C-alpha cells in the first residue's frame, strides 16, 4: 500500500476522473502513457492502478452525485484501491451467467454468492459487485457498491499465480450481506451495461500495459545483445538474432499505434469496438511473444531470476486472459466484420 500511496502522491491514481472528485481530469491517451511506463517496472502495480481506475470510471459515469462524493476522493488520491467483481467460478467468458443474487429487502438488498479471480481482493476498500436481481441472462444483473468490512462480506481463497505476484487475486464471499439501497448503481437491471462499459475501457488499459511490458523486454534484449560477445562478436550482429529483435521492435510499434488509436477513439467518443478488441489482442499477444523472445536473446541467464525477463514472460501470459480472453476478442472482431461486410 505504501508504494501505491506514492502513485497517488504523483497524481496518477485517478488520471481520467474529473478534477472535482480529486482526479487529474485527463484522457485515456494520457492514462495509457502512465500505465505503459509503470508496466515497464511492474505489471502488478500497473494492473492494480488500471482496475482501480476502471472501477472509479464506473462510479464517475454511472454513480449519482452522492456516490461520487462519498467514494471517489479516497480512490483518486491513492489512499484506497477499488476492485471490479464480475467473474464467478462457472461464469468467466460467459459473464451474463453469473449466479450471485441480490434480493430486495426493506432499505436495500441481501447479497449471496461467491466472486472469483478478483484483482486487489482483500486490499481494496471499494468493490463494484455485479449480482442478479432479476431474470436469467444479462437483463437481470445489477451493479452494487460494497465496502470492505460490510457485514456478511468476507475474503476467500487467495490464488497462487504464475505471475502478477504483487497483485492479490482473491475470492469474495457474500453470505447474507446487506447492501443499502443508496449503494445500488443506477437502477436494477443496469449491471451488465455497466460491466460492458468497464470492459471497453479495460481493453485499452490492458493493451497499454502490454505495450509497456513488451517495450521493456525489447530494451533488455537489445542492451544485452549489444554487450554480450560470443565467437568474438556482439551477439546482436548475428543476423539470426538481429532479425528476431527487428521483429520484436516492429510488433511493439504496431501494438503501440493500435492501442493509441483505440484510446483516441474512446477520448473522442467514437465507438469502435473492432479496433479496441484488435488493440487488446495484438498488444497482449505481442507482449507474450516479445517477452518469450527476450528470454531467448539472453540465453541461460534469461531463464534465471537474476535478470527480469523471466518475470516479464510470466507477467505477460495472463494479459491474454483478463478483460475478455483473446479468443473472446476474436469473437467480437468476427461479429464486427460480419456486420460490416453484410452492409
Ligand atoms: C490474474 C487474474 C485476475 C483477474 N481479475 C479479475 C477481476 O478483477 N474481476 C473479474 O471480474 N474477473 C477477473 N479475472 C477473471 C477473468 O476475467 C477470467 O478468467 C476470464 O474472463 C476468463 O474466464 P475463465 O477463466 O472462466 O475462462 P473460460 O471462460 O472458462 O475460458 C476457458 C477457455 O475457453 C475459451 N473460450 C470461452 N468461450 C469461448 C468462445 N465463445 N469462443 C472461443 N473460445 C472461448 C477462452 O478463451 C479460454 O481460452 C481475473 C483472472 C485472472 C487470472
Short mmCIF file of C-alpha atoms and ligand atoms in Angstrom, two decimals:
data_model
loop_
_atom_site.label_atom_id
_atom_site.label_comp_id
_atom_site.label_asym_id
_atom_site.label_seq_id
_atom_site.Cartn_x
_atom_site.Cartn_y
_atom_site.Cartn_z
CA UNK A 1 0.00 0.00 0.00
CA UNK A 2 2.80 2.45 0.79
CA UNK A 3 4.06 2.21 -2.80
CA UNK A 4 0.52 2.54 -4.14
CA UNK A 5 0.03 5.61 -1.91
CA UNK A 6 3.07 7.12 -3.65
CA UNK A 7 1.40 6.55 -7.02
CA UNK A 8 -1.38 8.70 -5.57
CA UNK A 9 1.12 11.35 -4.47
CA UNK A 10 2.38 11.50 -8.06
CA UNK A 11 -1.18 12.44 -9.02
CA UNK A 12 -1.89 9.44 -11.23
CA UNK A 13 -4.25 7.31 -9.10
CA UNK A 14 -7.30 8.74 -10.87
CA UNK A 15 -5.98 10.01 -14.21
CA UNK A 16 -9.28 10.06 -16.12
CA UNK A 17 -11.54 11.09 -13.21
CA UNK A 18 -12.83 14.70 -13.15
CA UNK A 19 -10.85 17.14 -11.02
CA UNK A 20 -13.85 17.96 -8.82
CA UNK A 21 -13.58 14.44 -7.37
CA UNK A 22 -9.80 14.65 -6.96
CA UNK A 23 -8.87 13.12 -10.31
CA UNK A 24 -6.46 14.56 -12.88
CA UNK A 25 -9.22 15.15 -15.46
CA UNK A 26 -7.04 13.77 -18.25
CA UNK A 27 -7.74 11.46 -21.18
CA UNK A 28 -7.41 7.73 -21.86
CA UNK A 29 -4.45 8.55 -24.09
CA UNK A 30 -2.79 10.07 -21.00
CA UNK A 31 -3.72 7.09 -18.84
CA UNK A 32 -2.12 4.78 -21.41
CA UNK A 33 1.19 6.64 -21.05
CA UNK A 34 1.07 6.27 -17.26
CA UNK A 35 0.20 2.56 -17.38
CA UNK A 36 2.79 1.77 -20.05
CA UNK A 37 5.54 3.48 -18.05
CA UNK A 38 4.51 1.73 -14.83
CA UNK A 39 4.34 -1.65 -16.59
CA UNK A 40 7.97 -1.26 -17.65
CA UNK A 41 8.83 -1.82 -13.98
CA UNK A 42 5.86 -3.70 -12.60
CA UNK A 43 2.82 -5.10 -14.36
CA UNK A 44 1.34 -5.87 -10.91
CA UNK A 45 1.25 -2.21 -9.88
CA UNK A 46 0.05 -1.17 -13.34
CA UNK A 47 -2.81 -3.65 -13.17
CA UNK A 48 -3.76 -2.57 -9.64
CA UNK A 49 -3.95 1.01 -10.91
CA UNK A 50 -5.76 0.02 -14.10
CA UNK A 51 -8.51 -1.92 -12.27
CA UNK A 52 -8.89 0.77 -9.62
CA UNK A 53 -9.20 3.45 -12.32
CA UNK A 54 -11.73 1.32 -14.22
CA UNK A 55 -13.85 0.97 -11.07
CA UNK A 56 -13.57 4.71 -10.46
CA UNK A 57 -14.73 5.34 -14.04
CA UNK A 58 -17.85 3.28 -13.31
CA UNK A 59 -18.56 5.45 -10.26
CA UNK A 60 -17.84 8.63 -12.22
CA UNK A 61 -20.03 7.66 -15.18
CA UNK A 62 -22.89 5.76 -13.54
CA UNK A 63 -22.83 6.94 -9.92
CA UNK A 64 -25.09 9.69 -8.59
CA UNK A 65 -23.60 12.83 -7.03
CA UNK A 66 -23.73 11.42 -3.52
CA UNK A 67 -21.97 8.17 -4.50
CA UNK A 68 -19.26 10.07 -6.40
CA UNK A 69 -18.58 12.44 -3.49
CA UNK A 70 -18.57 9.60 -0.98
CA UNK A 71 -16.32 7.09 -2.73
CA UNK A 72 -14.12 8.81 -5.32
CA UNK A 73 -11.81 11.14 -3.33
CA UNK A 74 -10.12 8.32 -1.34
CA UNK A 75 -9.54 6.48 -4.65
CA UNK A 76 -8.29 9.37 -6.78
CA UNK A 77 -5.83 10.30 -4.03
CA UNK A 78 -4.41 6.77 -3.97
CA UNK A 79 -5.25 6.28 -0.27
CA UNK A 80 -7.55 3.42 -1.23
CA UNK A 81 -7.89 0.90 -4.07
CA UNK A 82 -11.09 -0.12 -5.87
CA UNK A 83 -11.93 -3.51 -7.41
CA UNK A 84 -14.31 -4.86 -10.03
CA UNK A 85 -16.17 -8.11 -9.27
CA UNK A 86 -17.88 -9.77 -12.23
CA UNK A 87 -16.38 -13.27 -12.65
CA UNK A 88 -17.55 -16.39 -10.81
CA UNK A 89 -16.27 -19.97 -10.87
CA UNK A 90 -18.71 -21.10 -13.57
CA UNK A 91 -19.08 -17.78 -15.39
CA UNK A 92 -15.91 -16.28 -16.84
CA UNK A 93 -16.21 -15.54 -20.56
CA UNK A 94 -19.96 -16.12 -20.26
CA UNK A 95 -20.25 -13.39 -17.64
CA UNK A 96 -24.02 -12.97 -18.07
CA UNK A 97 -24.48 -16.43 -16.48
CA UNK A 98 -23.42 -15.14 -13.06
CA UNK A 99 -25.28 -16.57 -10.07
CA UNK A 100 -24.61 -14.23 -7.13
CA UNK A 101 -28.02 -12.97 -6.02
CA UNK A 102 -29.20 -9.64 -4.63
CA UNK A 103 -32.61 -9.99 -3.03
CA UNK A 104 -34.63 -6.85 -2.46
CA UNK A 105 -35.48 -6.23 1.19
CA UNK A 106 -36.60 -3.15 3.03
CA UNK A 107 -33.98 -0.40 2.69
CA UNK A 108 -31.64 -2.38 0.47
CA UNK A 109 -30.53 -5.76 -0.85
CA UNK A 110 -29.20 -9.02 0.58
CA UNK A 111 -26.25 -10.43 -1.42
CA UNK A 112 -25.40 -14.13 -1.53
CA UNK A 113 -22.75 -15.83 -3.68
CA UNK A 114 -19.02 -16.04 -4.41
CA UNK A 115 -16.99 -13.95 -6.84
CA UNK A 116 -13.76 -15.39 -8.18
CA UNK A 117 -10.47 -14.00 -9.53
CA UNK A 118 -10.94 -10.53 -8.09
CA UNK A 119 -7.88 -8.32 -8.62
CA UNK A 120 -7.00 -6.47 -5.37
CA UNK A 121 -9.43 -8.68 -3.42
CA UNK A 122 -8.62 -8.18 0.26
CA UNK A 123 -6.65 -4.95 -0.19
CA UNK A 124 -9.32 -2.90 -1.98
CA UNK A 125 -11.79 -0.94 0.12
CA UNK A 126 -14.48 -0.30 -2.51
CA UNK A 127 -15.87 -3.10 -4.68
CA UNK A 128 -18.15 -2.81 -7.69
CA UNK A 129 -20.11 -6.07 -7.50
CA UNK A 130 -22.40 -7.48 -10.18
CA UNK A 131 -25.30 -9.54 -8.80
CA UNK A 132 -28.59 -10.89 -10.05
CA UNK A 133 -31.72 -9.01 -9.04
CA UNK A 134 -33.96 -10.41 -11.76
CA UNK A 135 -34.36 -12.89 -14.60
CA UNK A 136 -31.64 -15.13 -16.05
CA UNK A 137 -29.31 -13.58 -18.62
CA UNK A 138 -27.82 -10.09 -18.87
CA UNK A 139 -31.05 -8.17 -18.22
CA UNK A 140 -31.35 -9.46 -14.65
CA UNK A 141 -27.97 -8.12 -13.47
CA UNK A 142 -27.46 -5.07 -11.24
CA UNK A 143 -24.31 -3.29 -10.01
CA UNK A 144 -23.64 -2.54 -6.34
CA UNK A 145 -21.01 -0.68 -4.37
CA UNK A 146 -19.82 -2.84 -1.46
CA UNK A 147 -17.30 -1.68 1.12
CA UNK A 148 -14.62 -3.76 2.80
CA UNK A 149 -15.85 -4.66 6.29
CA UNK A 150 -19.55 -4.87 5.37
CA UNK A 151 -21.30 -7.49 7.48
CA UNK A 152 -21.62 -10.77 5.60
CA UNK A 153 -18.77 -9.89 3.21
CA UNK A 154 -15.52 -11.86 3.61
CA UNK A 155 -12.50 -12.91 1.57
CA UNK A 156 -11.98 -16.47 0.38
CA UNK A 157 -9.08 -18.25 -1.31
CA UNK A 158 -6.10 -16.18 -2.44
CA UNK A 159 -4.84 -17.56 -5.77
CA UNK A 160 -1.24 -18.77 -6.08
CA UNK A 161 -0.38 -17.46 -9.55
CA UNK A 162 2.35 -17.86 -12.18
CA UNK A 163 2.87 -14.10 -12.33
CA UNK A 164 1.41 -10.80 -11.08
CA UNK A 165 2.85 -11.79 -7.71
CA UNK A 166 2.34 -8.38 -6.09
CA UNK A 167 -1.29 -8.16 -7.21
CA UNK A 168 -3.54 -10.28 -4.98
CA UNK A 169 -6.29 -12.21 -6.80
CA UNK A 170 -8.92 -13.42 -4.39
CA UNK A 171 -12.43 -14.78 -3.90
CA UNK A 172 -15.12 -12.53 -2.45
CA UNK A 173 -17.74 -14.31 -0.36
CA UNK A 174 -21.18 -12.83 0.29
CA UNK A 175 -23.30 -14.50 2.97
CA UNK A 176 -26.48 -12.55 3.66
CA UNK A 177 -24.54 -9.33 3.09
CA UNK A 178 -26.82 -6.29 3.42
CA UNK A 179 -26.17 -3.50 0.92
CA UNK A 180 -28.16 -0.30 1.47
CA UNK A 181 -30.37 0.94 -1.36
CA UNK A 182 -28.18 4.02 -1.86
CA UNK A 183 -25.31 1.75 -2.93
CA UNK A 184 -27.14 0.41 -5.98
CA UNK A 185 -25.64 1.94 -9.13
CA UNK A 186 -28.27 3.40 -11.42
CA UNK A 187 -31.35 1.17 -11.45
CA UNK A 188 -31.97 -2.56 -11.26
CA UNK A 189 -31.01 -4.38 -14.47
CA UNK A 190 -28.30 -1.89 -15.49
CA UNK A 191 -25.42 -4.04 -14.20
CA UNK A 192 -24.42 -5.73 -17.44
CA UNK A 193 -24.41 -2.46 -19.38
CA UNK A 194 -22.15 -1.01 -16.68
CA UNK A 195 -19.87 -4.09 -16.79
CA UNK A 196 -19.55 -3.91 -20.58
CA UNK A 197 -18.68 -0.24 -20.48
CA UNK A 198 -15.93 -1.07 -17.97
CA UNK A 199 -14.58 -3.78 -20.26
CA UNK A 200 -14.49 -1.29 -23.17
CA UNK A 201 -12.03 0.72 -21.06
CA UNK A 202 -10.22 -2.39 -19.84
CA UNK A 203 -9.27 -3.41 -23.37
CA UNK A 204 -7.41 -0.13 -23.83
CA UNK A 205 -5.71 -0.11 -20.43
CA UNK A 206 -4.63 -3.77 -20.56
CA UNK A 207 -3.36 -3.08 -24.10
CA UNK A 208 -1.25 -0.19 -22.85
CA UNK A 209 0.18 -2.29 -20.01
CA UNK A 210 1.13 -4.94 -22.60
CA UNK A 211 2.88 -2.28 -24.73
CA UNK A 212 4.95 -1.03 -21.76
CA UNK A 213 5.91 -4.56 -20.76
CA UNK A 214 6.89 -5.55 -24.30
CA UNK A 215 8.92 -2.35 -24.74
CA UNK A 216 10.91 -3.04 -21.56
CA UNK A 217 11.56 -6.65 -22.65
CA UNK A 218 12.83 -5.36 -26.01
CA UNK A 219 15.06 -2.80 -24.25
CA UNK A 220 16.58 -5.53 -22.06
CA UNK A 221 17.13 -7.84 -25.04
CA UNK A 222 18.83 -5.27 -27.27
CA UNK A 223 21.04 -3.90 -24.49
CA UNK A 224 22.17 -7.41 -23.57
CA UNK A 225 22.74 -8.44 -27.19
CA UNK A 226 24.93 -5.40 -27.87
CA UNK A 227 27.05 -6.18 -24.83
CA UNK A 228 27.29 -9.98 -24.88
CA UNK A 229 30.04 -11.47 -27.05
CA UNK A 230 30.26 -15.00 -28.50
CA UNK A 231 32.57 -16.11 -31.32
CA UNK A 232 34.39 -12.75 -30.83
CA UNK A 233 31.47 -10.56 -31.76
CA UNK A 234 28.40 -9.00 -30.17
CA UNK A 235 25.52 -11.47 -30.42
CA UNK A 236 23.41 -8.55 -31.76
CA UNK A 237 25.38 -8.85 -35.01
CA UNK A 238 24.32 -12.43 -35.68
CA UNK A 239 21.63 -11.87 -38.26
CA UNK A 240 19.50 -14.74 -36.93
CA UNK A 241 19.23 -12.97 -33.59
CA UNK A 242 19.10 -9.45 -35.02
CA UNK A 243 16.08 -10.32 -37.15
CA UNK A 244 14.37 -11.65 -34.05
CA UNK A 245 14.88 -8.25 -32.42
CA UNK A 246 13.75 -6.33 -35.51
CA UNK A 247 10.54 -8.37 -35.45
CA UNK A 248 10.13 -7.67 -31.74
CA UNK A 249 10.58 -3.92 -32.30
CA UNK A 250 8.13 -3.91 -35.24
CA UNK A 251 5.46 -5.75 -33.26
CA UNK A 252 5.85 -3.42 -30.27
CA UNK A 253 5.45 -0.39 -32.54
CA UNK A 254 2.35 -1.87 -34.25
CA UNK A 255 0.82 -2.57 -30.83
CA UNK A 256 1.55 0.91 -29.53
CA UNK A 257 -0.08 2.54 -32.56
CA UNK A 258 -3.15 0.34 -32.33
CA UNK A 259 -3.60 0.98 -28.60
CA UNK A 260 -3.15 4.73 -29.19
CA UNK A 261 -5.80 4.61 -31.90
CA UNK A 262 -8.21 2.78 -29.58
CA UNK A 263 -7.59 5.32 -26.80
CA UNK A 264 -8.00 8.25 -29.22
CA UNK A 265 -11.33 6.81 -30.42
CA UNK A 266 -12.50 6.45 -26.84
CA UNK A 267 -11.46 10.02 -25.94
CA UNK A 268 -13.27 11.37 -29.00
CA UNK A 269 -16.45 9.44 -28.22
CA UNK A 270 -16.03 7.23 -31.29
CA UNK A 271 -17.35 3.75 -30.53
CA UNK A 272 -15.11 1.39 -32.48
CA UNK A 273 -15.26 -1.95 -30.72
CA UNK A 274 -13.37 -3.68 -33.53
CA UNK A 275 -10.25 -1.53 -33.15
CA UNK A 276 -10.40 -1.72 -29.33
CA UNK A 277 -10.54 -5.54 -29.46
CA UNK A 278 -7.76 -5.63 -32.05
CA UNK A 279 -5.62 -3.40 -29.80
CA UNK A 280 -6.07 -5.68 -26.78
CA UNK A 281 -5.50 -8.80 -28.87
CA UNK A 282 -2.44 -7.54 -30.75
CA UNK A 283 -0.75 -5.85 -27.79
CA UNK A 284 -1.14 -8.79 -25.40
CA UNK A 285 -0.13 -11.42 -27.98
CA UNK A 286 2.88 -9.22 -28.75
CA UNK A 287 3.78 -8.95 -25.06
CA UNK A 288 3.73 -12.74 -24.78
CA UNK A 289 5.85 -13.23 -27.92
CA UNK A 290 8.33 -10.44 -27.21
CA UNK A 291 8.90 -11.40 -23.56
CA UNK A 292 9.44 -15.04 -24.59
CA UNK A 293 11.90 -13.96 -27.29
CA UNK A 294 13.69 -11.69 -24.80
CA UNK A 295 14.39 -14.76 -22.64
CA UNK A 296 15.78 -16.46 -25.76
CA UNK A 297 18.06 -13.49 -26.61
CA UNK A 298 19.53 -13.56 -23.10
CA UNK A 299 20.15 -17.32 -23.26
CA UNK A 300 20.69 -19.15 -19.94
CA UNK A 301 20.70 -16.02 -17.77
CA UNK A 302 17.36 -15.01 -19.25
CA UNK A 303 15.83 -18.05 -17.59
CA UNK A 304 17.08 -17.04 -14.15
CA UNK A 305 15.60 -14.52 -11.75
CA UNK A 306 18.89 -12.57 -11.79
CA UNK A 307 17.52 -10.84 -14.89
CA UNK A 308 13.96 -9.53 -15.06
CA UNK A 309 12.90 -11.06 -18.40
CA UNK A 310 11.62 -14.37 -16.94
CA UNK A 311 9.26 -12.29 -14.72
CA UNK A 312 8.15 -10.31 -17.78
CA UNK A 313 7.31 -13.58 -19.55
CA UNK A 314 5.25 -14.82 -16.57
CA UNK A 315 3.50 -11.47 -16.19
CA UNK A 316 2.64 -11.35 -19.92
CA UNK A 317 0.68 -14.61 -20.05
CA UNK A 318 -2.36 -13.53 -18.07
CA UNK A 319 -2.76 -10.35 -20.14
CA UNK A 320 -4.07 -12.70 -22.86
CA UNK A 321 -6.71 -13.98 -20.41
CA UNK A 322 -8.08 -10.99 -18.45
CA UNK A 323 -10.60 -8.34 -19.58
CA UNK A 324 -12.02 -10.77 -22.12
CA UNK A 325 -9.74 -13.60 -23.28
CA UNK A 326 -8.08 -13.14 -26.66
CA UNK A 327 -10.46 -15.73 -28.12
CA UNK A 328 -13.38 -13.56 -26.96
CA UNK A 329 -11.72 -10.51 -28.59
CA UNK A 330 -11.68 -12.54 -31.84
CA UNK A 331 -15.36 -13.45 -31.37
CA UNK A 332 -16.20 -9.72 -31.14
CA UNK A 333 -13.92 -8.76 -34.07
CA UNK A 334 -15.58 -11.51 -36.12
CA UNK A 335 -19.02 -10.18 -35.23
CA UNK A 336 -17.96 -6.66 -36.27
CA UNK A 337 -16.56 -7.94 -39.59
CA UNK A 338 -19.75 -9.83 -40.36
CA UNK A 339 -21.87 -6.75 -39.68
CA UNK A 340 -19.52 -4.51 -41.68
CA UNK A 341 -19.48 -6.76 -44.75
CA UNK A 342 -23.20 -7.54 -44.60
CA UNK A 343 -23.77 -3.79 -45.01
C1 LIG B 1 -4.95 -12.88 -12.51
C2 LIG B 1 -6.40 -12.69 -12.84
C3 LIG B 1 -7.05 -11.52 -12.46
C4 LIG B 1 -8.42 -11.36 -12.72
N1 LIG B 1 -9.07 -10.24 -12.28
C5 LIG B 1 -10.42 -10.16 -12.39
C6 LIG B 1 -11.14 -9.08 -11.78
O1 LIG B 1 -10.57 -8.16 -11.19
N2 LIG B 1 -12.50 -9.08 -11.88
C7 LIG B 1 -13.19 -10.06 -12.53
O2 LIG B 1 -14.42 -9.98 -12.57
N3 LIG B 1 -12.53 -11.09 -13.12
C8 LIG B 1 -11.17 -11.17 -13.06
N4 LIG B 1 -10.49 -12.22 -13.63
C9 LIG B 1 -11.25 -13.26 -14.34
C10 LIG B 1 -11.04 -13.21 -15.82
O3 LIG B 1 -11.75 -12.12 -16.36
C11 LIG B 1 -11.49 -14.57 -16.38
O4 LIG B 1 -10.50 -15.52 -16.02
C12 LIG B 1 -11.68 -14.53 -17.88
O5 LIG B 1 -12.80 -13.77 -18.21
C13 LIG B 1 -11.85 -15.94 -18.47
O6 LIG B 1 -12.81 -16.64 -17.79
P1 LIG B 1 -12.48 -18.14 -17.28
O7 LIG B 1 -11.20 -18.09 -16.53
O8 LIG B 1 -13.68 -18.62 -16.57
O9 LIG B 1 -12.24 -18.97 -18.58
P2 LIG B 1 -13.36 -19.61 -19.54
O10 LIG B 1 -14.38 -18.59 -19.87
O11 LIG B 1 -13.80 -20.90 -18.96
O12 LIG B 1 -12.48 -19.88 -20.82
C14 LIG B 1 -11.61 -21.00 -20.96
C15 LIG B 1 -11.08 -21.01 -22.39
O13 LIG B 1 -12.18 -21.13 -23.30
C16 LIG B 1 -12.12 -20.07 -24.25
N5 LIG B 1 -13.49 -19.67 -24.62
C17 LIG B 1 -14.54 -19.40 -23.81
N6 LIG B 1 -15.61 -19.02 -24.53
C18 LIG B 1 -15.21 -19.02 -25.83
C19 LIG B 1 -15.85 -18.72 -27.07
N7 LIG B 1 -17.11 -18.29 -27.12
N8 LIG B 1 -15.13 -18.87 -28.21
C20 LIG B 1 -13.85 -19.28 -28.18
N9 LIG B 1 -13.20 -19.58 -27.04
C21 LIG B 1 -13.86 -19.45 -25.89
C22 LIG B 1 -11.38 -18.94 -23.53
O14 LIG B 1 -10.82 -18.02 -24.44
C23 LIG B 1 -10.34 -19.72 -22.74
O15 LIG B 1 -9.24 -19.99 -23.56
C24 LIG B 1 -9.12 -12.37 -13.41
C25 LIG B 1 -8.44 -13.54 -13.82
C26 LIG B 1 -7.11 -13.71 -13.52
C27 LIG B 1 -6.43 -14.98 -13.95
#
